[in-house]
Amino acid sequence: MEKNDVMVLNEIIYRLYDRSSAVQDREHRLLADLRTFLHCPFASILHAAPSEDAPAFRDPICDPASFLPAEEAYIRLSGEDHMLWSSIAGRPAVVRESSMLSDSARQETAIYLACYQKFGIYDTLQTNLFSAGRLLGVLTLYRTKKEGVFSDDDVFVMQCLSCHLSRLLEVEKQKENRAAGPSALRGERVRKLSASHGLTDRESEILSLLLKGSADRDIAESLSISEGTLKKHIQHIYRKLGISARWELIVFLSEDLY
């Protein structure tokens, strides 16, 4: 890289940490900077959505905004993406699509035809952003045939930026969790516990009510069951979780809330 390029890259990184701006504003600024620096007509950030199966995405940020329909269409079809493997890896990866597929093959994929053909996309450069093995999002740069394929230097720039952008998205995720509050986090944890320990839908429902502090009589009444039946359900829940009392249930849940 030329000395001037290094200075520009440092300035881009510096702006990522400018706390006087909101995270979303910094993401928009980053995309605009990268479009200029790496000569890309389009750029986007897709934030990871909670998913127990294949990676899913939400809240696309695009520069320019006219590219938003392409990424909204991609979110609906992302399960068909041949590049999705890199979002399952559990670690950051910078992937240049032209290194994976031939020109003709890239332009025949279902994703390309449905999302990117009308924008004349020719090559993409994608970095998957992780924190502690958890997918945070994907940053993608797009070029048309006019700009040509991405170079090794372009890949290097994205590699330099990936850890910094991961940090930014991690901070955003932490703020989102705090804003959601303990009840939302508890609800997510109950869903995971139910799936991992084989709780039935009824047991999961009772578990949620127990954690709200509801009395047995009130729970039984709200579910239109007898207190005897409720106690049997609670015994089954305790057995599956490997505990024997309600206070243990609170501790068990709290271990992975934050």
C-alpha positions as a Markdown table, in Angstrom:
| # | Residue | x | y | z |
|---|---|---|---|---|
| 1 | Met | 0.0 | 0.0 | 0.0 |
| 2 | Glu | 1.1 | 3.6 | -0.7 |
| 3 | Lys | 1.8 | 5.8 | 2.3 |
| 4 | Asn | -1.2 | 7.9 | 1.4 |
| 5 | Asp | -3.5 | 4.8 | 1.4 |
| 6 | Val | -2.3 | 3.9 | 4.9 |
| 7 | Met | -3.1 | 7.4 | 6.1 |
| 8 | Val | -6.6 | 7.2 | 4.6 |
| 9 | Leu | -7.2 | 3.7 | 6.1 |
| 10 | Asn | -6.1 | 5.0 | 9.5 |
| 11 | Glu | -8.6 | 7.9 | 9.2 |
| 12 | Ile | -11.4 | 5.5 | 8.3 |
| 13 | Ile | -10.6 | 3.4 | 11.4 |
| 14 | Tyr | -10.4 | 6.5 | 13.6 |
| 15 | Arg | -14.0 | 7.5 | 12.5 |
| 16 | Leu | -15.3 | 4.1 | 13.5 |
| 17 | Tyr | -14.4 | 4.9 | 17.1 |
| 18 | Asp | -15.8 | 8.4 | 17.1 |
| 19 | Arg | -18.3 | 8.2 | 19.9 |
| 20 | Ser | -19.8 | 11.6 | 19.2 |
| 21 | Ser | -21.7 | 9.9 | 16.4 |
| 22 | Ala | -24.3 | 7.2 | 16.7 |
| 23 | Val | -23.3 | 3.6 | 15.7 |
| 24 | Gln | -25.6 | 3.7 | 12.7 |
| 25 | Asp | -24.2 | 7.0 | 11.5 |
| 26 | Arg | -20.7 | 5.5 | 11.8 |
| 27 | Glu | -21.8 | 2.6 | 9.7 |
| 28 | His | -23.2 | 4.8 | 7.0 |
| 29 | Arg | -20.0 | 6.9 | 7.1 |
| 30 | Leu | -17.8 | 3.7 | 6.8 |
| 31 | Leu | -19.7 | 2.5 | 3.7 |
| 32 | Ala | -19.3 | 5.9 | 2.1 |
| 33 | Asp | -15.6 | 6.0 | 2.9 |
| 34 | Leu | -15.1 | 2.5 | 1.5 |
| 35 | Arg | -16.9 | 3.2 | -1.7 |
| 36 | Thr | -14.6 | 6.1 | -2.3 |
| 37 | Phe | -11.4 | 4.4 | -1.1 |
| 38 | Leu | -11.9 | 1.1 | -2.9 |
| 39 | His | -13.9 | 2.4 | -5.9 |
| 40 | Cys | -17.2 | 0.6 | -5.3 |
| 41 | Pro | -20.6 | 1.9 | -6.5 |
| 42 | Phe | -22.4 | -0.1 | -3.8 |
| 43 | Ala | -21.8 | -1.2 | -0.2 |
| 44 | Ser | -23.9 | -2.7 | 2.6 |
| 45 | Ile | -23.9 | -3.9 | 6.1 |
| 46 | Leu | -26.3 | -6.7 | 7.1 |
| 47 | His | -26.8 | -7.2 | 10.8 |
| 48 | Ala | -27.2 | -10.8 | 12.0 |
| 49 | Ala | -30.7 | -11.8 | 13.2 |
| 50 | Pro | -31.3 | -14.4 | 16.0 |
| 51 | Ser | -31.5 | -17.8 | 14.4 |
| 52 | Glu | -31.2 | -21.4 | 15.6 |
| 53 | Asp | -30.6 | -22.6 | 12.1 |
| 54 | Ala | -28.7 | -21.1 | 9.2 |
| 55 | Pro | -27.4 | -17.5 | 9.5 |
| 56 | Ala | -30.2 | -14.9 | 9.1 |
| 57 | Phe | -30.0 | -11.2 | 8.6 |
| 58 | Arg | -31.9 | -8.0 | 9.3 |
| 59 | Asp | -31.6 | -4.2 | 9.4 |
| 60 | Pro | -29.6 | -3.6 | 6.1 |
| 61 | Ile | -27.6 | -0.4 | 5.8 |
| 62 | Cys | -26.8 | 0.5 | 2.2 |
| 63 | Asp | -24.8 | 3.2 | 0.4 |
| 64 | Pro | -26.3 | 4.5 | -1.7 |
| 65 | Ala | -29.8 | 4.1 | -0.3 |
| 66 | Ser | -31.0 | 3.1 | -3.7 |
| 67 | Phe | -29.3 | -0.2 | -3.3 |
| 68 | Leu | -31.5 | -1.1 | -0.3 |
| 69 | Pro | -34.1 | -3.2 | -2.4 |
| 70 | Ala | -31.2 | -5.5 | -3.5 |
| 71 | Glu | -30.3 | -6.3 | 0.1 |
| 72 | Glu | -33.9 | -6.6 | 1.3 |
| 73 | Ala | -34.4 | -9.2 | -1.5 |
| 74 | Tyr | -31.2 | -10.9 | -0.5 |
| 75 | Ile | -32.4 | -11.2 | 3.2 |
| 76 | Arg | -35.5 | -13.1 | 1.9 |
| 77 | Leu | -33.4 | -15.4 | -0.2 |
| 78 | Ser | -30.2 | -15.7 | 1.9 |
| 79 | Gly | -30.6 | -19.4 | 2.5 |
| 80 | Glu | -29.8 | -20.0 | -1.2 |
| 81 | Asp | -26.6 | -18.1 | -1.1 |
| 82 | His | -23.5 | -20.1 | -2.2 |
| 83 | Met | -21.4 | -17.8 | -0.1 |
| 84 | Leu | -23.3 | -18.4 | 3.1 |
| 85 | Trp | -20.8 | -21.0 | 4.3 |
| 86 | Ser | -18.4 | -18.2 | 5.4 |
| 87 | Ser | -21.0 | -16.9 | 7.8 |
| 88 | Ile | -21.1 | -20.3 | 9.5 |
| 89 | Ala | -17.4 | -20.6 | 10.0 |
| 90 | Gly | -17.4 | -18.9 | 13.5 |
| 91 | Arg | -14.4 | -16.7 | 12.6 |
| 92 | Pro | -13.8 | -13.7 | 10.4 |
| 93 | Ala | -13.3 | -14.4 | 6.7 |
| 94 | Val | -12.8 | -12.1 | 3.8 |
| 95 | Val | -14.2 | -13.7 | 0.6 |
| 96 | Arg | -13.8 | -12.4 | -2.9 |
| 97 | Glu | -16.5 | -13.9 | -5.1 |
| 98 | Ser | -14.5 | -13.8 | -8.3 |
| 99 | Ser | -12.0 | -16.1 | -6.6 |
| 100 | Met | -14.8 | -18.7 | -6.0 |
| 101 | Leu | -16.8 | -18.7 | -9.2 |
| 102 | Ser | -16.2 | -17.9 | -12.9 |
| 103 | Asp | -17.8 | -14.8 | -14.4 |
| 104 | Ser | -20.6 | -16.8 | -16.1 |
| 105 | Ala | -21.3 | -18.9 | -13.0 |
| 106 | Arg | -21.6 | -15.8 | -10.7 |
| 107 | Gln | -24.2 | -14.3 | -13.0 |
| 108 | Glu | -26.3 | -17.4 | -13.2 |
| 109 | Thr | -27.0 | -17.9 | -9.5 |
| 110 | Ala | -30.5 | -17.4 | -8.2 |
| 111 | Ile | -29.3 | -14.7 | -5.7 |
| 112 | Tyr | -27.6 | -12.7 | -8.5 |
| 113 | Leu | -30.7 | -12.9 | -10.8 |
| 114 | Ala | -33.2 | -11.9 | -8.1 |
| 115 | Cys | -31.1 | -9.3 | -6.3 |
| 116 | Tyr | -28.2 | -7.9 | -8.1 |
| 117 | Gln | -28.6 | -8.3 | -11.9 |
| 118 | Lys | -30.4 | -5.0 | -12.3 |
| 119 | Phe | -27.6 | -3.2 | -10.6 |
| 120 | Gly | -25.0 | -4.8 | -12.9 |
| 121 | Ile | -23.0 | -6.3 | -10.1 |
| 122 | Tyr | -19.8 | -8.1 | -11.4 |
| 123 | Asp | -17.8 | -8.9 | -8.3 |
| 124 | Thr | -18.3 | -8.8 | -4.5 |
| 125 | Leu | -15.9 | -8.6 | -1.5 |
| 126 | Gln | -17.4 | -9.8 | 1.7 |
| 127 | Thr | -16.2 | -9.9 | 5.3 |
| 128 | Asn | -18.1 | -11.8 | 8.0 |
| 129 | Leu | -17.9 | -10.2 | 11.4 |
| 130 | Phe | -17.7 | -12.4 | 14.5 |
| 131 | Ser | -17.3 | -11.9 | 18.3 |
| 132 | Ala | -16.5 | -15.0 | 20.4 |
| 133 | Gly | -17.7 | -17.3 | 17.6 |
| 134 | Arg | -21.1 | -15.4 | 17.2 |
| 135 | Leu | -22.0 | -13.9 | 13.9 |
| 136 | Leu | -22.6 | -10.1 | 14.2 |
| 137 | Gly | -23.1 | -9.2 | 10.6 |
| 138 | Val | -21.7 | -9.0 | 7.1 |
| 139 | Leu | -20.0 | -6.1 | 5.3 |
| 140 | Thr | -20.1 | -6.4 | 1.5 |
| 141 | Leu | -18.7 | -4.2 | -1.3 |
| 142 | Tyr | -20.0 | -4.5 | -4.8 |
| 143 | Arg | -18.4 | -3.6 | -8.2 |
| 144 | Thr | -19.7 | -3.6 | -11.7 |
| 145 | Lys | -17.7 | -4.7 | -14.7 |
| 146 | Lys | -16.6 | -1.1 | -15.1 |
| 147 | Glu | -14.6 | -1.3 | -11.9 |
| 148 | Gly | -13.5 | -4.9 | -12.4 |
| 149 | Val | -12.7 | -7.6 | -9.8 |
| 150 | Phe | -11.3 | -6.8 | -6.4 |
| 151 | Ser | -7.5 | -7.0 | -5.9 |
| 152 | Asp | -5.4 | -8.6 | -3.2 |
| 153 | Asp | -4.8 | -5.1 | -1.8 |
| 154 | Asp | -8.6 | -4.7 | -1.5 |
| 155 | Val | -8.8 | -7.9 | 0.4 |
| 156 | Phe | -6.0 | -6.7 | 2.7 |
| 157 | Val | -7.9 | -3.5 | 3.5 |
| 158 | Met | -11.0 | -5.5 | 4.4 |
| 159 | Gln | -8.9 | -7.7 | 6.7 |
| 160 | Cys | -7.5 | -4.7 | 8.4 |
| 161 | Leu | -11.0 | -3.3 | 9.0 |
| 162 | Ser | -12.8 | -6.4 | 10.1 |
| 163 | Cys | -11.7 | -6.5 | 13.7 |
| 164 | His | -12.5 | -2.8 | 14.2 |
| 165 | Leu | -16.0 | -3.2 | 12.7 |
| 166 | Ser | -16.6 | -6.3 | 14.7 |
| 167 | Arg | -15.9 | -4.3 | 17.8 |
| 168 | Leu | -18.3 | -1.6 | 16.7 |
| 169 | Leu | -21.1 | -4.1 | 16.1 |
| 170 | Glu | -20.4 | -5.9 | 19.4 |
| 171 | Val | -20.9 | -2.6 | 21.2 |
| 172 | Glu | -24.2 | -2.1 | 19.3 |
| 173 | Lys | -25.3 | -5.6 | 20.3 |
| 174 | Gln | -24.6 | -4.9 | 23.9 |
| 175 | Lys | -26.6 | -1.7 | 23.9 |
| 176 | Glu | -29.5 | -3.5 | 22.2 |
| 177 | Asn | -29.5 | -6.2 | 24.9 |
| 178 | Arg | -29.5 | -3.5 | 27.7 |
| 179 | Ala | -32.3 | -1.7 | 26.0 |
| 180 | Ala | -34.3 | -5.0 | 25.7 |
| 181 | Gly | -34.2 | -5.4 | 29.4 |
| 182 | Pro | -33.9 | -8.5 | 31.6 |
| 183 | Ser | -37.4 | -9.8 | 30.7 |
| 184 | Ala | -36.6 | -10.0 | 27.0 |
| 185 | Leu | -33.2 | -11.6 | 27.7 |
| 186 | Arg | -35.0 | -14.1 | 30.0 |
| 187 | Gly | -37.5 | -14.9 | 27.3 |
| 188 | Glu | -34.7 | -15.7 | 24.9 |
| 189 | Arg | -32.9 | -17.9 | 27.5 |
| 190 | Val | -36.2 | -19.8 | 28.2 |
| 191 | Arg | -36.5 | -20.6 | 24.5 |
| 192 | Lys | -33.0 | -21.9 | 24.4 |
| 193 | Leu | -33.4 | -23.9 | 27.5 |
| 194 | Ser | -36.6 | -25.5 | 26.2 |
| 195 | Ala | -34.9 | -26.5 | 23.0 |
| 196 | Ser | -31.8 | -27.8 | 24.6 |
| 197 | His | -33.5 | -29.8 | 27.4 |
| 198 | Gly | -36.5 | -31.1 | 25.5 |
| 199 | Leu | -39.2 | -29.2 | 27.3 |
| 200 | Thr | -42.7 | -29.4 | 25.8 |
| 201 | Asp | -44.6 | -26.3 | 24.8 |
| 202 | Arg | -46.6 | -26.6 | 28.0 |
| 203 | Glu | -43.5 | -27.0 | 30.1 |
| 204 | Ser | -41.9 | -24.0 | 28.4 |
| 205 | Glu | -45.0 | -21.9 | 29.1 |
| 206 | Ile | -45.0 | -22.9 | 32.8 |
| 207 | Leu | -41.3 | -22.2 | 33.0 |
| 208 | Ser | -41.8 | -18.6 | 31.8 |
| 209 | Leu | -44.6 | -18.1 | 34.3 |
| 210 | Leu | -42.5 | -19.5 | 37.2 |
| 211 | Leu | -39.7 | -17.1 | 36.3 |
| 212 | Lys | -42.1 | -14.2 | 36.5 |
| 213 | Gly | -42.7 | -15.0 | 40.1 |
| 214 | Ser | -46.3 | -16.1 | 39.6 |
| 215 | Ala | -47.8 | -18.2 | 42.4 |
| 216 | Asp | -48.8 | -21.9 | 41.6 |
| 217 | Arg | -52.5 | -21.1 | 42.1 |
| 218 | Asp | -52.4 | -18.2 | 39.7 |
| 219 | Ile | -50.4 | -20.3 | 37.1 |
| 220 | Ala | -52.9 | -23.2 | 37.3 |
| 221 | Glu | -55.8 | -20.8 | 37.0 |
| 222 | Ser | -54.3 | -19.0 | 34.0 |
| 223 | Leu | -53.7 | -22.3 | 32.2 |
| 224 | Ser | -57.0 | -23.8 | 33.2 |
| 225 | Ile | -55.4 | -26.8 | 34.9 |
| 226 | Ser | -55.5 | -28.2 | 38.5 |
| 227 | Glu | -52.7 | -27.4 | 40.9 |
| 228 | Gly | -52.0 | -31.1 | 41.1 |
| 229 | Thr | -51.4 | -31.2 | 37.3 |
| 230 | Leu | -49.3 | -28.1 | 37.5 |
| 231 | Lys | -47.1 | -29.8 | 40.2 |
| 232 | Lys | -46.5 | -32.7 | 37.9 |
| 233 | His | -45.4 | -30.4 | 35.1 |
| 234 | Ile | -43.1 | -28.6 | 37.4 |
| 235 | Gln | -41.5 | -31.9 | 38.6 |
| 236 | His | -40.9 | -32.8 | 34.9 |
| 237 | Ile | -39.3 | -29.4 | 34.3 |
| 238 | Tyr | -37.0 | -29.8 | 37.3 |
| 239 | Arg | -36.0 | -33.4 | 36.3 |
| 240 | Lys | -35.1 | -32.3 | 32.8 |
| 241 | Leu | -33.1 | -29.3 | 34.0 |
| 242 | Gly | -31.4 | -31.4 | 36.8 |
| 243 | Ile | -32.6 | -29.2 | 39.7 |
| 244 | Ser | -34.9 | -29.8 | 42.7 |
| 245 | Ala | -36.2 | -26.3 | 43.8 |
| 246 | Arg | -37.4 | -23.1 | 42.4 |
| 247 | Trp | -34.5 | -21.1 | 43.8 |
| 248 | Glu | -32.2 | -23.3 | 41.8 |
| 249 | Leu | -34.2 | -22.5 | 38.7 |
| 250 | Ile | -33.5 | -18.8 | 39.1 |
| 251 | Val | -29.8 | -19.5 | 39.5 |
| 252 | Phe | -29.7 | -21.9 | 36.6 |
| 253 | Leu | -31.3 | -19.3 | 34.3 |
| 254 | Ser | -29.2 | -16.4 | 35.5 |
| 255 | Glu | -25.9 | -18.2 | 34.7 |
| 256 | Asp | -26.3 | -17.4 | 31.0 |
| 257 | Leu | -28.4 | -14.2 | 30.9 |
| 258 | Tyr | -25.6 | -11.8 | 30.2 |
